[in-house]
PDB file of C-alpha atoms in Angstrom:
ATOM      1  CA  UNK A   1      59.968 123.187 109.080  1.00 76.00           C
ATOM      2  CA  UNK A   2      59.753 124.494 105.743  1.00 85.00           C
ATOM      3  CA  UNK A   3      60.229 121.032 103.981  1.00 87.00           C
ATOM      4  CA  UNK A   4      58.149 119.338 105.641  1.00 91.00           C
ATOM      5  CA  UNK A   5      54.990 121.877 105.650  1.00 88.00           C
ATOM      6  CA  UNK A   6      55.404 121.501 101.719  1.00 89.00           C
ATOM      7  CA  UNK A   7      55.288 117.464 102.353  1.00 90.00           C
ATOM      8  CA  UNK A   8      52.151 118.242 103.973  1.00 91.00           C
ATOM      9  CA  UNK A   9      50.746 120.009 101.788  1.00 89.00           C
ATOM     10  CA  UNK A  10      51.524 118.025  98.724  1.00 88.00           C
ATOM     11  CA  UNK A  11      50.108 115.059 100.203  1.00 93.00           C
ATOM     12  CA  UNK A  12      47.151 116.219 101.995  1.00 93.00           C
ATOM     13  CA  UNK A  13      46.648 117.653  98.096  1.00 92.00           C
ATOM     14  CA  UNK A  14      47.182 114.256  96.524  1.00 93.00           C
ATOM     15  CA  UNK A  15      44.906 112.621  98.807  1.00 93.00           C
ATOM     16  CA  UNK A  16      41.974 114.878  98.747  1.00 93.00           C
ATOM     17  CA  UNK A  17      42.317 114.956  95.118  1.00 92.00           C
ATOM     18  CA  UNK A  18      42.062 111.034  94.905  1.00 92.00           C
ATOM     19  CA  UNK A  19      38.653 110.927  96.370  1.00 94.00           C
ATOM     20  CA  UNK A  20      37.616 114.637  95.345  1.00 92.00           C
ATOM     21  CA  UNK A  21      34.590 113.718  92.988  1.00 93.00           C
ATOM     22  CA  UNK A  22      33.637 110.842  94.317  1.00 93.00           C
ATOM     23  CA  UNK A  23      30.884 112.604  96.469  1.00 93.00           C
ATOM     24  CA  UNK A  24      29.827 113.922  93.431  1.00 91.00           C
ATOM     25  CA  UNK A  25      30.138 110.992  91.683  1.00 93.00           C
ATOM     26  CA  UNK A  26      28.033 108.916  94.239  1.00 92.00           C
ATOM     27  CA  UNK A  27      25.419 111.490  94.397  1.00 91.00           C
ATOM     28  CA  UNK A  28      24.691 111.292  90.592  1.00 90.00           C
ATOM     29  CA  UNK A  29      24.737 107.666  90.293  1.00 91.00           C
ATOM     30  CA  UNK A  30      22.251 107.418  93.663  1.00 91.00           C
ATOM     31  CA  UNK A  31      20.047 109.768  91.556  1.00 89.00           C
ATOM     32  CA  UNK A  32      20.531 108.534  88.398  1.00 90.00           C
ATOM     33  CA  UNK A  33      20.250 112.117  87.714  1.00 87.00           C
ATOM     34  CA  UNK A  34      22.498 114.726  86.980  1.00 84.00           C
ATOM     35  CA  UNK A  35      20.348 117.427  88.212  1.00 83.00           C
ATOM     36  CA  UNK A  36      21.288 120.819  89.832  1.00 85.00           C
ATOM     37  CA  UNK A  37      25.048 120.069  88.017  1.00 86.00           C
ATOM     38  CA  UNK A  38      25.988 121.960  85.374  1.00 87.00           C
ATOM     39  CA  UNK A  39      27.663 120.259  82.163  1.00 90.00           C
ATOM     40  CA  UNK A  40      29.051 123.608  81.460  1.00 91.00           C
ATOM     41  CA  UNK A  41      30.466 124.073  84.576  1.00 92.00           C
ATOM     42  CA  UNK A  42      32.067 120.628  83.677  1.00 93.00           C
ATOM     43  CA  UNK A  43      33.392 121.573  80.719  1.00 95.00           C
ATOM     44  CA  UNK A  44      35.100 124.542  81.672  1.00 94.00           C
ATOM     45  CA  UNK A  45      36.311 122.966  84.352  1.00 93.00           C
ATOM     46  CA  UNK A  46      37.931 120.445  82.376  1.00 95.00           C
ATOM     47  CA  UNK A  47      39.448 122.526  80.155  1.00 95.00           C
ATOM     48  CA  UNK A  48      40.904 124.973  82.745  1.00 93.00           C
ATOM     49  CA  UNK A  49      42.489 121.632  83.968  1.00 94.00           C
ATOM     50  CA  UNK A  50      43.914 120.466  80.944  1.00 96.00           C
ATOM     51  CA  UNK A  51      45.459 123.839  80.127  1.00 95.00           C
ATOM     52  CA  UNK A  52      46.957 124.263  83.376  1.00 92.00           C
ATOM     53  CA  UNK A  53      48.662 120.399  83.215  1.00 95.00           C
ATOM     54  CA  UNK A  54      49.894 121.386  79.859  1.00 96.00           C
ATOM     55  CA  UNK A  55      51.225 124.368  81.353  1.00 94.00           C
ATOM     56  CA  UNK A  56      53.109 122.653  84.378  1.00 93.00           C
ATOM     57  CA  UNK A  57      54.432 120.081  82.132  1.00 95.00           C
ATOM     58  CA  UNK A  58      55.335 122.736  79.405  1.00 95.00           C
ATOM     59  CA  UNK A  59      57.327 124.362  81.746  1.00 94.00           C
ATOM     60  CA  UNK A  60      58.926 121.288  83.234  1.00 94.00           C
ATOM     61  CA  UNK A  61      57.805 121.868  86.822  1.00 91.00           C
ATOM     62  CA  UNK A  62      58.588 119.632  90.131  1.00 90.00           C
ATOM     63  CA  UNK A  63      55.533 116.961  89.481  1.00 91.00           C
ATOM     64  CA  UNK A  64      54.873 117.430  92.697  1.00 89.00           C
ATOM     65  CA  UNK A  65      53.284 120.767  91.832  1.00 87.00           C
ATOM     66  CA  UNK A  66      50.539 119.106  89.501  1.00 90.00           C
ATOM     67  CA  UNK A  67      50.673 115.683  90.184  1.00 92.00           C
ATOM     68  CA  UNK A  68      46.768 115.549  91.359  1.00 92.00           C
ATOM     69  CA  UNK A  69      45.410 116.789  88.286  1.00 94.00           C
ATOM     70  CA  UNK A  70      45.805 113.856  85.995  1.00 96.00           C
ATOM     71  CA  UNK A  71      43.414 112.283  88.932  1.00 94.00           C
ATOM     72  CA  UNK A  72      40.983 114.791  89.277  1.00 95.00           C
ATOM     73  CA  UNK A  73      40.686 115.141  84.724  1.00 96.00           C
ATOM     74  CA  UNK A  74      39.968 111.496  85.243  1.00 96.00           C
ATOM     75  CA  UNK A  75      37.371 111.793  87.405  1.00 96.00           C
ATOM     76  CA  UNK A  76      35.991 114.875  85.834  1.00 96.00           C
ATOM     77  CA  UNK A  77      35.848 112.366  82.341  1.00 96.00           C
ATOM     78  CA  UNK A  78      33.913 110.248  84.514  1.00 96.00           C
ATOM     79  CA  UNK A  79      31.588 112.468  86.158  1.00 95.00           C
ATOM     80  CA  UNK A  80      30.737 113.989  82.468  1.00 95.00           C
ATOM     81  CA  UNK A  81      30.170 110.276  80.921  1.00 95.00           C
ATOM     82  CA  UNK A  82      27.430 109.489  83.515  1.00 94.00           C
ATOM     83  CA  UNK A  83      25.413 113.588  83.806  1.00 93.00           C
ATOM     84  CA  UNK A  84      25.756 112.894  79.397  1.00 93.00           C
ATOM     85  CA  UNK A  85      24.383 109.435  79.715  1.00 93.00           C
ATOM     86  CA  UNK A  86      21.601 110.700  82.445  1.00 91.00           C
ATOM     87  CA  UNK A  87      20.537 112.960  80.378  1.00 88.00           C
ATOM     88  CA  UNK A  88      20.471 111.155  76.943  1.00 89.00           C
ATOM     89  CA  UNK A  89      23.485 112.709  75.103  1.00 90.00           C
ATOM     90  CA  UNK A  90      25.659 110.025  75.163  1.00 92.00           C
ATOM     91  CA  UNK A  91      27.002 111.153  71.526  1.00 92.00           C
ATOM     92  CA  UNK A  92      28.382 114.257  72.414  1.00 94.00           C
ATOM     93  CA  UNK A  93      31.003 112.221  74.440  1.00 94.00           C
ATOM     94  CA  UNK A  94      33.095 111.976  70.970  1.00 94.00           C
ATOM     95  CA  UNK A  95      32.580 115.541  70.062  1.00 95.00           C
ATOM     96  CA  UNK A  96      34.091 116.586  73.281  1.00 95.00           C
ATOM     97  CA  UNK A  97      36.972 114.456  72.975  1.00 95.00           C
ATOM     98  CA  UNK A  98      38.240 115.076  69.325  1.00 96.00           C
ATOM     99  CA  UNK A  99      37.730 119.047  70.694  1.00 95.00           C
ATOM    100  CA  UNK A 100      40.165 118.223  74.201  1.00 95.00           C
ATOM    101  CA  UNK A 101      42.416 116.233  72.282  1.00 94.00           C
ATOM    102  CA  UNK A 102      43.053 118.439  69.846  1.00 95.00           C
ATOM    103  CA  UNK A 103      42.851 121.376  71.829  1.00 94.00           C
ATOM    104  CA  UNK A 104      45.687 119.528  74.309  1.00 95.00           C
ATOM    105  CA  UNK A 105      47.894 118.877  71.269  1.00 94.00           C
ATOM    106  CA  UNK A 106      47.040 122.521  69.911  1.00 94.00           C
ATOM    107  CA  UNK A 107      48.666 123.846  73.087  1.00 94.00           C
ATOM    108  CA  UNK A 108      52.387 123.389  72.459  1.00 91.00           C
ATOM    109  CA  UNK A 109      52.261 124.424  68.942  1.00 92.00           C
ATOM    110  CA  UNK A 110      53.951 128.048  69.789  1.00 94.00           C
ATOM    111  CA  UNK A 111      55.358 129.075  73.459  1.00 94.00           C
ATOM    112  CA  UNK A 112      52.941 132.208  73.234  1.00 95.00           C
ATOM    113  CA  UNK A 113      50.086 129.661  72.819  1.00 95.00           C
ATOM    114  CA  UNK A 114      50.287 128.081  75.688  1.00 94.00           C
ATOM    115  CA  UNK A 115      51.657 131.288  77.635  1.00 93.00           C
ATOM    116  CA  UNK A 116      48.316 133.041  76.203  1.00 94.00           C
ATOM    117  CA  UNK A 117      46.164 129.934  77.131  1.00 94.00           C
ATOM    118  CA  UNK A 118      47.462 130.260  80.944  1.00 90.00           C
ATOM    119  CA  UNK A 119      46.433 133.527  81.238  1.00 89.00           C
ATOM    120  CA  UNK A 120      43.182 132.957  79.981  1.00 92.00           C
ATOM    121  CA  UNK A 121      43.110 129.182  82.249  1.00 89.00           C
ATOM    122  CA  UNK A 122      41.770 131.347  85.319  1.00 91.00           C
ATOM    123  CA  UNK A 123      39.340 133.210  83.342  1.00 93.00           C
ATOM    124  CA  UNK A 124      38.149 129.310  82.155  1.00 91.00           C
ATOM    125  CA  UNK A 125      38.112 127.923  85.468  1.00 91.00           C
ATOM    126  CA  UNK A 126      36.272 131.328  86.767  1.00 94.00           C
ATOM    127  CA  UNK A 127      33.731 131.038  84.433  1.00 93.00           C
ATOM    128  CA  UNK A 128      33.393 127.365  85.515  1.00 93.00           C
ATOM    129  CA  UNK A 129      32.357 127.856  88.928  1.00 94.00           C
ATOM    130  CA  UNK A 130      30.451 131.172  87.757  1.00 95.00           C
ATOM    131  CA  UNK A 131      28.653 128.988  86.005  1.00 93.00           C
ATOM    132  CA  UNK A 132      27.855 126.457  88.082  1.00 93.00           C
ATOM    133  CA  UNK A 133      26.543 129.497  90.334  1.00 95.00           C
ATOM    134  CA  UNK A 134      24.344 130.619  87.706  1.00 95.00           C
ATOM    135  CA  UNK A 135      22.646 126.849  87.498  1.00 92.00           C
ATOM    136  CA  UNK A 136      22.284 127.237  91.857  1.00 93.00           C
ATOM    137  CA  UNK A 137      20.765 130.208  91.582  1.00 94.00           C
ATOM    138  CA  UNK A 138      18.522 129.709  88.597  1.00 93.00           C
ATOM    139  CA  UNK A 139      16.634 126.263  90.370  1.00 90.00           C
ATOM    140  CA  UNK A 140      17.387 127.827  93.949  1.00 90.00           C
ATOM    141  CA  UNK A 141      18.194 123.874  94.322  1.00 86.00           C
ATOM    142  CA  UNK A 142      21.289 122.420  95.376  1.00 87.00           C
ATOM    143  CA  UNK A 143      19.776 119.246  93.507  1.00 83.00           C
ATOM    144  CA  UNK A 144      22.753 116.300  93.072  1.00 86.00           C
ATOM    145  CA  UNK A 145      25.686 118.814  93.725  1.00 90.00           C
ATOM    146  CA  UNK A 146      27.895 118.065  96.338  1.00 92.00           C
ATOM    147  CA  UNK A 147      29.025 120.515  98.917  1.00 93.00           C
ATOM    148  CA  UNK A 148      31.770 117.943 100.025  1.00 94.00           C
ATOM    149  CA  UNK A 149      33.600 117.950  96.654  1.00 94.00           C
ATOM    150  CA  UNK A 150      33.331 121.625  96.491  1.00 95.00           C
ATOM    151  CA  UNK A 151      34.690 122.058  99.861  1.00 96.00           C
ATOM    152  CA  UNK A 152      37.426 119.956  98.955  1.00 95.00           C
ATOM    153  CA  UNK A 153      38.450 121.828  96.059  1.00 95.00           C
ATOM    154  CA  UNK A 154      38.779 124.858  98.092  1.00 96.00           C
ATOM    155  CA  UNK A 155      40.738 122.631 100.403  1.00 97.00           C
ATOM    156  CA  UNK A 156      43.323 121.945  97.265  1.00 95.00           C
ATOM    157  CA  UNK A 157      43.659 125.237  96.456  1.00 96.00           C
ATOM    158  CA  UNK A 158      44.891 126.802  99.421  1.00 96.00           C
ATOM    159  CA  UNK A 159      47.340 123.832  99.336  1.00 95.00           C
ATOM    160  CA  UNK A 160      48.137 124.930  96.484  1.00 94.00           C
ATOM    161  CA  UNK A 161      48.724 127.858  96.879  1.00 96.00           C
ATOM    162  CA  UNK A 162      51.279 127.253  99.894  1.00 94.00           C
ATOM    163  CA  UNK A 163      53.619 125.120  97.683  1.00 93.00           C
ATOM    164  CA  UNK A 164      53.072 127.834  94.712  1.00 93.00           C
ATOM    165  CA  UNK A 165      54.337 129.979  96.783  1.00 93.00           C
ATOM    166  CA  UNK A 166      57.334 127.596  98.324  1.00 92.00           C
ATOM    167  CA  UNK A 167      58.344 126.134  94.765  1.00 91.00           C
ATOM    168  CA  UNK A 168      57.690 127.963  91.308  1.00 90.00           C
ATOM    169  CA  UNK A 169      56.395 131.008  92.997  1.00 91.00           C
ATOM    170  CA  UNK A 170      54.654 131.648  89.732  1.00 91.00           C
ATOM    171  CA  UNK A 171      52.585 134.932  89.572  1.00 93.00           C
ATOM    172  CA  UNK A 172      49.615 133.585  87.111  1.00 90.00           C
ATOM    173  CA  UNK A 173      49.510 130.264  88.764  1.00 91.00           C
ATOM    174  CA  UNK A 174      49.259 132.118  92.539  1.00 95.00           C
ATOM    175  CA  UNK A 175      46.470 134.320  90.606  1.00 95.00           C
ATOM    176  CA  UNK A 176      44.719 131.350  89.133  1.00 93.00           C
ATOM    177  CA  UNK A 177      44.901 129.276  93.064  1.00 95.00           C
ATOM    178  CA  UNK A 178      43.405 132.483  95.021  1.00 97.00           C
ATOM    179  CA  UNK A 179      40.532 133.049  92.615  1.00 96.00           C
ATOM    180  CA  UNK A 180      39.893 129.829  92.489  1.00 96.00           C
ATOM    181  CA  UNK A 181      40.176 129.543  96.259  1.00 97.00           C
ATOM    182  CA  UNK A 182      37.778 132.402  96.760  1.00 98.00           C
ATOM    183  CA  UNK A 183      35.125 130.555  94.436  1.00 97.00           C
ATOM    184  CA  UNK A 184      34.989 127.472  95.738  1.00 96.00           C
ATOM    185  CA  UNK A 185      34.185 128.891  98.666  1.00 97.00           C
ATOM    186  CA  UNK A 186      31.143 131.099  96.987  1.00 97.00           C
ATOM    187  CA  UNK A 187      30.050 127.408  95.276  1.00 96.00           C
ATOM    188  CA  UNK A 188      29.932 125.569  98.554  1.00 96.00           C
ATOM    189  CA  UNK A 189      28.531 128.551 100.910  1.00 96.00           C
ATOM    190  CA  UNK A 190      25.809 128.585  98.154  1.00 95.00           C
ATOM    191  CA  UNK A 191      25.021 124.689  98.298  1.00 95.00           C
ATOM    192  CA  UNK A 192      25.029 125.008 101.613  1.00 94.00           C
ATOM    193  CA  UNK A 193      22.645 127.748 101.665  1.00 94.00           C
ATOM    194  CA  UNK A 194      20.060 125.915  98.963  1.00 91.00           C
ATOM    195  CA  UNK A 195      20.010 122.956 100.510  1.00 86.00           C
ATOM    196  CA  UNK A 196      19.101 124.136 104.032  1.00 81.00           C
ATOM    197  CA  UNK A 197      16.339 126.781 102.211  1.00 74.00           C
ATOM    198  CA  UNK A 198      14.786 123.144 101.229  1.00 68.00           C
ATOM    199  CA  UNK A 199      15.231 121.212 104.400  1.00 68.00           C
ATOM    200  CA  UNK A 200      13.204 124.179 106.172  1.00 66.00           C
ATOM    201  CA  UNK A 201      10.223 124.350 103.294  1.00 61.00           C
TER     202      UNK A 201
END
């Protein structure tokens, strides 16, 4: 049973995780607007991700464990090219990826490094989705945001942390899944909540 509930999660994982910004993706480029998203949000996001693939791979974890977030830094690379090109700064693109690049290669300098930079990861990625808050609540408009993607990523991180919990059972990776978990959550009930405030006006 116990095997094959970790299949299940894994791949229900992978495969949300393949299509998990392309709501948001579709939205933007319907729009050609990137409003309602925050690029901060983005950018924490990002670099909560990139820490916490450093981290698995660091640590030489099953690649089962991570395995989606190669896809979903991708996508989030994507997403940030077209909200920067929306919104005419295009040549901050370069600027953000000498900073990820060097940040990524940073990382591994020193064990405590990247030890230190876990810990902080789900302060990042908290901040992330606080932020992305702050932008909902500022416009009270859910604007281009997609509740789908955001419902998705609380999907992933309850997978997540099932096989956490069945593999590495790693404390600040369990930590980092259930905060996340309860965020995502806040993010989408909000969404939800804008966007029927604007259907009823």
């Amino acid at each position: 049973m116990a095997p094959t509930l970790l299949a299940l999660a894994h791949w229900s994982t992978w495969a949300v995780c393949a299509v998990i910004k392309l709501p948001q993706l579709a939205a933007v480029l319907a729009a050609r607007s990137a409003r309602g998203v925050s690029v901060g949000s983005l950018l924490l996001e990002l670099a909560g991700f990139l820490v916490f693939l450093r981290y698995q791979i660091y640590y030489g974890y099953p690649l089962q464990t991570y395995l989606e977030y190669p896809i979903i830094i991708t996508q989030d690379v994507i997403l940030l090219l077209f909200i920067l090109r929306f919104s005419g700064n295009m040549k901050r693109a370069l600027f953000y990826a000498v900073i990820f690049g060097g940040g990524w290669y940073m990382l591994t300098l020193q064990k405590w490094i990247i030890d230190l930079a876990m810990n902080l990861c789900t302060l990042i990625s908290a901040a992330s989705k606080l932020a992305q808050l702050q932008c909902l609540w500022q416009t009270k408009d859910s604007g281009q945001v997609s509740a789908l993607t955001w419902s998705m990523s609380a999907y992933t991180c309850a997978t997540r942390i099932v096989t956490t919990v069945m593999t590495t059972n790693d404390l600040a990776v369990l930590i980092r899944f259930i905060t996340m978990l309860i965020l995502n959550i806040w993010v989408t009930a909000t969404i939800l909540h804008y966007r029927k405030t604007k259907k009823t006006d």
